[in-house]
Short mmCIF file of C-alpha atoms (C1' of nucleotides) in Angstrom, two decimals:
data_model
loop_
_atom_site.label_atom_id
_atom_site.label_comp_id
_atom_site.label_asym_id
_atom_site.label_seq_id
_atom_site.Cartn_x
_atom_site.Cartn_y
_atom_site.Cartn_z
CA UNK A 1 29.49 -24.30 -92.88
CA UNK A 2 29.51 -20.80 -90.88
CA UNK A 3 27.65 -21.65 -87.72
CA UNK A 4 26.84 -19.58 -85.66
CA UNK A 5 28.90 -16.57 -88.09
CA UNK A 6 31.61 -14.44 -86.74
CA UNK A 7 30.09 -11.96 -84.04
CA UNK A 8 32.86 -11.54 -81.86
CA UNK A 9 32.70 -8.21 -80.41
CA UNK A 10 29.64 -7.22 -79.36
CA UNK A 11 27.01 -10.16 -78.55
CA UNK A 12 24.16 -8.24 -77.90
CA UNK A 13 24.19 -8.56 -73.93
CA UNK A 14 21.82 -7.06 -71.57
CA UNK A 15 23.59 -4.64 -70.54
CA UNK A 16 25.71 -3.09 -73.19
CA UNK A 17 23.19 -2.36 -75.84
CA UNK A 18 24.73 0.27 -77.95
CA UNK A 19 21.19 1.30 -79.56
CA UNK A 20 17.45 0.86 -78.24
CA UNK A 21 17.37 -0.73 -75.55
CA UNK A 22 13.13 -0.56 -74.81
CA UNK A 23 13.37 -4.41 -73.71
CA UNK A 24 11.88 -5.95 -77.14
CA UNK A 25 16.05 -7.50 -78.30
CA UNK A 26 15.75 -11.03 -78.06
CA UNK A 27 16.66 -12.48 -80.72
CA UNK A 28 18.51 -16.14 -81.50
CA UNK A 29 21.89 -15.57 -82.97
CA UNK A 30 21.15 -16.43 -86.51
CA UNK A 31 20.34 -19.81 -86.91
CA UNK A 32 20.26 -19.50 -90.83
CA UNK A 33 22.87 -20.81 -92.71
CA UNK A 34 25.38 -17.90 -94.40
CA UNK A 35 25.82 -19.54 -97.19
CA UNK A 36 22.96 -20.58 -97.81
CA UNK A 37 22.20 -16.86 -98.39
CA UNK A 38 24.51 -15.85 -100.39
CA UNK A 39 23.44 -19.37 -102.63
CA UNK A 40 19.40 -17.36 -102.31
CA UNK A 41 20.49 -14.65 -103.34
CA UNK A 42 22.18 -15.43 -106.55
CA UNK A 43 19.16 -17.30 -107.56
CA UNK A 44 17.08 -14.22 -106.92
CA UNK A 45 19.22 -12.20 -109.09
CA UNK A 46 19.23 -14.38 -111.72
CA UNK A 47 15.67 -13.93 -111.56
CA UNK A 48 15.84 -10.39 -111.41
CA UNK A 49 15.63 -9.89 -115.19
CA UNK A 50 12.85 -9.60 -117.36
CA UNK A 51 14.22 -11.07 -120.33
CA UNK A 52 15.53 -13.73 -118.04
CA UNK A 53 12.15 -14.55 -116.58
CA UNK A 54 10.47 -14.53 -120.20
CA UNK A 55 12.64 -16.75 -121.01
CA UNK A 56 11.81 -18.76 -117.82
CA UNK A 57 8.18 -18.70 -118.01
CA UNK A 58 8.24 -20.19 -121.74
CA UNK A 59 10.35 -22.97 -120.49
CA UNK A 60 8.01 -23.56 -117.63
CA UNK A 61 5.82 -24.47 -120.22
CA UNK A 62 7.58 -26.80 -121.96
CA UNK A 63 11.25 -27.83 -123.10
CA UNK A 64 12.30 -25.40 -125.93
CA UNK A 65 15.22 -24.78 -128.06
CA UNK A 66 17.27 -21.84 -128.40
CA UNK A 67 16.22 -20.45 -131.95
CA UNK A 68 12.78 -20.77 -130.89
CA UNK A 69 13.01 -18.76 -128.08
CA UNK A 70 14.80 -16.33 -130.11
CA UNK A 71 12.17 -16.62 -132.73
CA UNK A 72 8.97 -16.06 -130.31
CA UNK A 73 10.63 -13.46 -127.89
CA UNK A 74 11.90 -11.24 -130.79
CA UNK A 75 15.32 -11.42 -129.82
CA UNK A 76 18.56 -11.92 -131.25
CA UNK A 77 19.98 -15.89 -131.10
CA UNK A 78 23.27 -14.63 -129.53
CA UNK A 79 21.77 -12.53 -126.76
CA UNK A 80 18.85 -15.03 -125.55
CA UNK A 81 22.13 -18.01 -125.71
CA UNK A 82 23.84 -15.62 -123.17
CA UNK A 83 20.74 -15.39 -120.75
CA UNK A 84 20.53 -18.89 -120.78
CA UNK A 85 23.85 -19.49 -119.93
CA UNK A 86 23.63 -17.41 -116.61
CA UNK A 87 20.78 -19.18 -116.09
CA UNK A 88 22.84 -22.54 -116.43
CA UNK A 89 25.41 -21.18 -114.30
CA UNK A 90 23.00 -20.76 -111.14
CA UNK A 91 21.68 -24.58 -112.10
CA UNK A 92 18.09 -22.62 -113.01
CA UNK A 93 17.80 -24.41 -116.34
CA UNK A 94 19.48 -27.96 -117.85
CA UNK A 95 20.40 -28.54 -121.27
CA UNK A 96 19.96 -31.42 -123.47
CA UNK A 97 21.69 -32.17 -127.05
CA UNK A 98 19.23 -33.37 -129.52
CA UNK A 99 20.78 -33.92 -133.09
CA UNK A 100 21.30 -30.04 -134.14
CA UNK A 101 19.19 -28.30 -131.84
CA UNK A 102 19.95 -27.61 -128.06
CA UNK A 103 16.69 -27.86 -125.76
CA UNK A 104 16.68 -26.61 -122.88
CA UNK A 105 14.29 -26.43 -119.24
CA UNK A 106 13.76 -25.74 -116.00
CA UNK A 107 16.31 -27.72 -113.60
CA UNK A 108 13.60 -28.73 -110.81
CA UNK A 109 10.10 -28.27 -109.84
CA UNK A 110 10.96 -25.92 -106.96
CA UNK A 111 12.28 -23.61 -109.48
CA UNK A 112 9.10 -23.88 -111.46
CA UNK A 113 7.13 -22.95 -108.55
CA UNK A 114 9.36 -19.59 -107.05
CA UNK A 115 8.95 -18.57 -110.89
CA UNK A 116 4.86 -18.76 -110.89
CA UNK A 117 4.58 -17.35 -107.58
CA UNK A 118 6.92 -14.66 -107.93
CA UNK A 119 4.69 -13.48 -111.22
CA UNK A 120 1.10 -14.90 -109.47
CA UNK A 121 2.37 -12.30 -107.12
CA UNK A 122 3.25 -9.64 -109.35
CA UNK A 123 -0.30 -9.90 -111.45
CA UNK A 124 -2.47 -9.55 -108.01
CA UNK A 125 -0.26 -7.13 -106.66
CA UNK A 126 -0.73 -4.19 -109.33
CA UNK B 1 9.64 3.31 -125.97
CA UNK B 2 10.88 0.57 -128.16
CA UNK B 3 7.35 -1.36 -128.90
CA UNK B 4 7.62 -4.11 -131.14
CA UNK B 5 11.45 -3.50 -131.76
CA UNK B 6 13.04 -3.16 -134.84
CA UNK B 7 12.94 -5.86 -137.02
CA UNK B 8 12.46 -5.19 -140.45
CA UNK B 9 13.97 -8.34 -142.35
CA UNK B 10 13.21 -11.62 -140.43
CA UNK B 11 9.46 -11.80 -139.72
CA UNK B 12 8.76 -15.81 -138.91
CA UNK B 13 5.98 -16.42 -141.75
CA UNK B 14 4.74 -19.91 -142.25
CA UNK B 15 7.24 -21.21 -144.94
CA UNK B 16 9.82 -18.40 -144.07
CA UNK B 17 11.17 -19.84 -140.85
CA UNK B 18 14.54 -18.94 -140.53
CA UNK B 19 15.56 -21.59 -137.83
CA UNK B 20 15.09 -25.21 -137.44
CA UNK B 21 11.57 -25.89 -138.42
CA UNK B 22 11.36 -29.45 -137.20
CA UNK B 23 7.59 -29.58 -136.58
CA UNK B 24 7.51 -28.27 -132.69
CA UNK B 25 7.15 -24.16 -132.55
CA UNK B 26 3.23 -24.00 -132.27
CA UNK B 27 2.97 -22.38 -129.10
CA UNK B 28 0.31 -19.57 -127.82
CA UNK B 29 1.08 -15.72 -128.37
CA UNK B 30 2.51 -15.27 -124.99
CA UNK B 31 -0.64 -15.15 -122.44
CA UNK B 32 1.07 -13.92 -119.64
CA UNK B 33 1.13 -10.12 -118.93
CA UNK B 34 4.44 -8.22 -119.61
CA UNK B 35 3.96 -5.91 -117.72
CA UNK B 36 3.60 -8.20 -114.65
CA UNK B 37 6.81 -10.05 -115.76
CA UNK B 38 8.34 -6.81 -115.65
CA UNK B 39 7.03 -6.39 -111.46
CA UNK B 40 8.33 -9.74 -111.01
CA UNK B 41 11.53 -9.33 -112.16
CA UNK B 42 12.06 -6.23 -110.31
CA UNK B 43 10.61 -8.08 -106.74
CA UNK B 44 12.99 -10.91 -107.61
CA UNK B 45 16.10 -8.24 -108.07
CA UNK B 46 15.56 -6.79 -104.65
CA UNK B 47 15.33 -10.06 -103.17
CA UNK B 48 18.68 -10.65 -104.93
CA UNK B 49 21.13 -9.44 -102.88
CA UNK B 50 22.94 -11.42 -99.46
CA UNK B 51 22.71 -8.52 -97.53
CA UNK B 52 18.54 -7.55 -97.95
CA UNK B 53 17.70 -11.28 -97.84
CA UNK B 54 19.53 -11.43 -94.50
CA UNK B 55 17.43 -8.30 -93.20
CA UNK B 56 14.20 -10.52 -94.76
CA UNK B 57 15.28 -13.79 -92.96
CA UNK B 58 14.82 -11.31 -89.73
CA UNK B 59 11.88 -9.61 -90.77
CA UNK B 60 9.64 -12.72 -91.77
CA UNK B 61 10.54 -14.45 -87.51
CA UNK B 62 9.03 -10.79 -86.74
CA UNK B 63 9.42 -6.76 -86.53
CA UNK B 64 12.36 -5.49 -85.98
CA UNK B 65 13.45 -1.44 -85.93
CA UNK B 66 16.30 -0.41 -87.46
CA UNK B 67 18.62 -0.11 -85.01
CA UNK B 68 18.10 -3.66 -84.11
CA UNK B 69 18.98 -4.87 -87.35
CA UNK B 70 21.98 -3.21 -88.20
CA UNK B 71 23.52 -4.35 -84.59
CA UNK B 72 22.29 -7.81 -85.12
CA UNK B 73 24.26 -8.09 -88.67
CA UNK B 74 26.89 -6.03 -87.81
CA UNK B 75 26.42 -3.18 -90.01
CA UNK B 76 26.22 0.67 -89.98
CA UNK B 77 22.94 2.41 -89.74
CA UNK B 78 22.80 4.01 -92.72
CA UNK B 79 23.26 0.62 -94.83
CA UNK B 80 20.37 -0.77 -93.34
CA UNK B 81 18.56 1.59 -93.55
CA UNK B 82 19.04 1.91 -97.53
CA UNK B 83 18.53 -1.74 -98.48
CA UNK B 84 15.18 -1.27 -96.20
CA UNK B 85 14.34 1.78 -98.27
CA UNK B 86 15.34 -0.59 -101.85
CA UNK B 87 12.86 -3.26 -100.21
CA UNK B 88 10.09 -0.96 -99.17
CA UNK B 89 10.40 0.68 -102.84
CA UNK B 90 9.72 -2.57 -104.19
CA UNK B 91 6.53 -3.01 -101.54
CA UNK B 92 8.49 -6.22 -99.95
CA UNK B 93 8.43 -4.57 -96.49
CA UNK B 94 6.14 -2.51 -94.98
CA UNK B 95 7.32 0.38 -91.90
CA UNK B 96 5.17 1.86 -89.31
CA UNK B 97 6.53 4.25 -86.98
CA UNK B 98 6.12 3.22 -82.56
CA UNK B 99 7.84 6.45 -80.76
CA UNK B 100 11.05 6.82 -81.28
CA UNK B 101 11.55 3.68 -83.37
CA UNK B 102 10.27 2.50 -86.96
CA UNK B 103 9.37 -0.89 -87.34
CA UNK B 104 9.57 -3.13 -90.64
CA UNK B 105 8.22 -5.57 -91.39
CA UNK B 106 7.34 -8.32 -94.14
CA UNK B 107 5.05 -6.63 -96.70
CA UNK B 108 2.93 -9.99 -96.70
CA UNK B 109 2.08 -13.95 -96.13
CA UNK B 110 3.04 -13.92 -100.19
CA UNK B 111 6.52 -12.53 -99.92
CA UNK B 112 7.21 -14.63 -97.28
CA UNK B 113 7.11 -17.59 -98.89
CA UNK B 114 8.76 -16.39 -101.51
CA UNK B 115 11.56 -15.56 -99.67
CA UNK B 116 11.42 -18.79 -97.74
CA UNK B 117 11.01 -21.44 -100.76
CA UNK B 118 14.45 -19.38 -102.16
CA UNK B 119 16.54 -20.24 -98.89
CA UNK B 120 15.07 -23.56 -98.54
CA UNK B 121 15.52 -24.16 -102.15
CA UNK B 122 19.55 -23.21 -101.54
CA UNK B 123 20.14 -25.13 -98.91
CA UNK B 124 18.97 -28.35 -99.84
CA UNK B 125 20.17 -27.76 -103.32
CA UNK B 126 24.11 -27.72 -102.51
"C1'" DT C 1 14.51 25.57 -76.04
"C1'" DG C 2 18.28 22.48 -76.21
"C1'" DT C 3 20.30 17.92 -76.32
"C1'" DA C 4 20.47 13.13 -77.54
"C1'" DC C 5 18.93 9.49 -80.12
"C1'" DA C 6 16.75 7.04 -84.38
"C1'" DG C 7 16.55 7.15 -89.21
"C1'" DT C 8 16.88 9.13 -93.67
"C1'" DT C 9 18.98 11.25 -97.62
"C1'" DG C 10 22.83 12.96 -100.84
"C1'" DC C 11 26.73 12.28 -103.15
"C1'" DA C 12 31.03 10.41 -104.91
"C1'" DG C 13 33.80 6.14 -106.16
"C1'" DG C 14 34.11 1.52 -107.66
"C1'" DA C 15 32.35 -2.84 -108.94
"C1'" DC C 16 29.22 -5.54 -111.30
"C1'" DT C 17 25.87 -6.56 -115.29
"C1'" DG C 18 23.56 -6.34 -119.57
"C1'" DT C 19 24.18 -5.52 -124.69
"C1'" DG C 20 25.72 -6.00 -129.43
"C1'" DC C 21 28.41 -7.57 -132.87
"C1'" DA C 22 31.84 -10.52 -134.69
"C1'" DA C 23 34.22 -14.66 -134.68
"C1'" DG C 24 34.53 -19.53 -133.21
"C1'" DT C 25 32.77 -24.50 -132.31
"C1'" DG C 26 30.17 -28.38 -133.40
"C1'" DT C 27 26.81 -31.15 -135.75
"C1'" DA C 28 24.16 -32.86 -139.77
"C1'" DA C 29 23.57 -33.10 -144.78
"C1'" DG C 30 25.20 -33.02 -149.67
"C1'" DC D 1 35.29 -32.66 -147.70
"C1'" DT D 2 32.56 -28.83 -147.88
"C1'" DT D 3 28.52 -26.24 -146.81
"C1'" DA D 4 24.88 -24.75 -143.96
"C1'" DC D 5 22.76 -24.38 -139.77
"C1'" DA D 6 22.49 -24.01 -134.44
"C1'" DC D 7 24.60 -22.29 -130.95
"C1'" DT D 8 28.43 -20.45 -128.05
"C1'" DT D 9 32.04 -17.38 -126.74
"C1'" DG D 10 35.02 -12.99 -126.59
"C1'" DC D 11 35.43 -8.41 -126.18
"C1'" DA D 12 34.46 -3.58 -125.48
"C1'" DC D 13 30.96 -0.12 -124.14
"C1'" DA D 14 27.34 1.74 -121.42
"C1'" DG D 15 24.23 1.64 -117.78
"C1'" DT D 16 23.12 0.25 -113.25
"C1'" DC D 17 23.77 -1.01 -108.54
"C1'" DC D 18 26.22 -1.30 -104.02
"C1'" DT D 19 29.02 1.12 -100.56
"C1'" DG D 20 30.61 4.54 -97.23
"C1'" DC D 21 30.69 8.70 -95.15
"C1'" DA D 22 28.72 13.02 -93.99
"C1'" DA D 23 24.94 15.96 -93.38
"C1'" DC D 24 20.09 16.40 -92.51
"C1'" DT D 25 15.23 15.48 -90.50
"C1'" DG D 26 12.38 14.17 -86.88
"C1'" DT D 27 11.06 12.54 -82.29
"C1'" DA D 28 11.44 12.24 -77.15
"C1'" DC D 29 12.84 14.12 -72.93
"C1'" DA D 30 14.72 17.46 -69.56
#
DNA sequence: TGTACAGTTGCAGGACTGTGCAAGTGTAAG
DNA sequence: CTTACACTTGCACAGTCCTGCAACTGTACA
């Protein structure tokens, strides 16, 4: 899906360069996939939260359940249920059925790891 | 503001528990620095958007200047030039100014891979 | 000094997102 | 069957973010 994107117009010739054109424009068209971006970003965002990532660094831990991750964070049941859901939606976390209680975790270990680095990152940084 | 929270009624004593008390909430008072969960989150919202992950796909092959990027993606000026000023906020990218051009660039090796592990992650994943 | 180019900033409008409470669903126990 | 618990969903409000255009700053060059 979308190879080589839309760019109809104005391929960045050798002669026609609209802007700068100091000799340093070589570039490949794009070889990244579009959608693939878009699928990034929405991850990222759903990242972008720090209740959200709270949530997601307790769960790195271990599988937990919703009222305890209510109880521990401080937080009303309702509102950490709705995190977790748009969490779910972006396939961040899986949830399991076990008797009364739903528990819940982190879908993969490549999650797991953009989670520590992104807040290994954020502890060194500042 | 807001430390602690309000919460006069519902304190989770020992025998007090409000929610399921199956035998499974000891866990450790939260080691991980909130304020660095706070950093993270806000590093992971800038990456969260199509459009400044694109300009970062660009960025972390090597330096581009403004004017490149915004006639590489198609976009006007100005736009670039704001999601670069959202990214260099957020000390993802760094500038330095050459003549008449200013050249950005990925902030470091850290971010990089950060931004990488989230694209590969997304394409493999659907 | 004046012109052209490269970027930045300001300011509306509109869309998206998070929040809180109340009501609903579903499961286990009496 | 009824109650209690665990969780989910709906809805309205407020805050936040993205976008686009226009105006401004700053650098190079004649």
């Amino acid at each position: 899906m979308a190879e080589t994107r839309t760019q109809p117009s104005s391929t960045p010739s050798d002669d026609d360069s609209p802007s700068c054109r100091s000799g340093d424009h070589e570039h490949q068209p794009l070889r990244f996939d579009d959608s693939a971006c878009e699928r990034a970003a929405a991850i990222f965002r759903a990242l972008g939260d720090p209740q959200r990532l709270r949530l997601l660094i307790m769960l790195e831990a271990r599988s937990c359940c919703v009222s305890e991750l209510a109880e521990v964070l401080q937080e009303p049941l309702p509102a950490v249920s709705q995190r977790l859901r748009v969490l779910k939606t972006e396939r961040i976390v899986r949830s399991r059925r076990e008797g009364k209680h739903v528990f819940y975790n982190l879908a993969d270990a490549h999650i797991s790891r953009l989670v520590t680095n992104g807040v290994m990152h954020a502890m060194e940084d500042s």
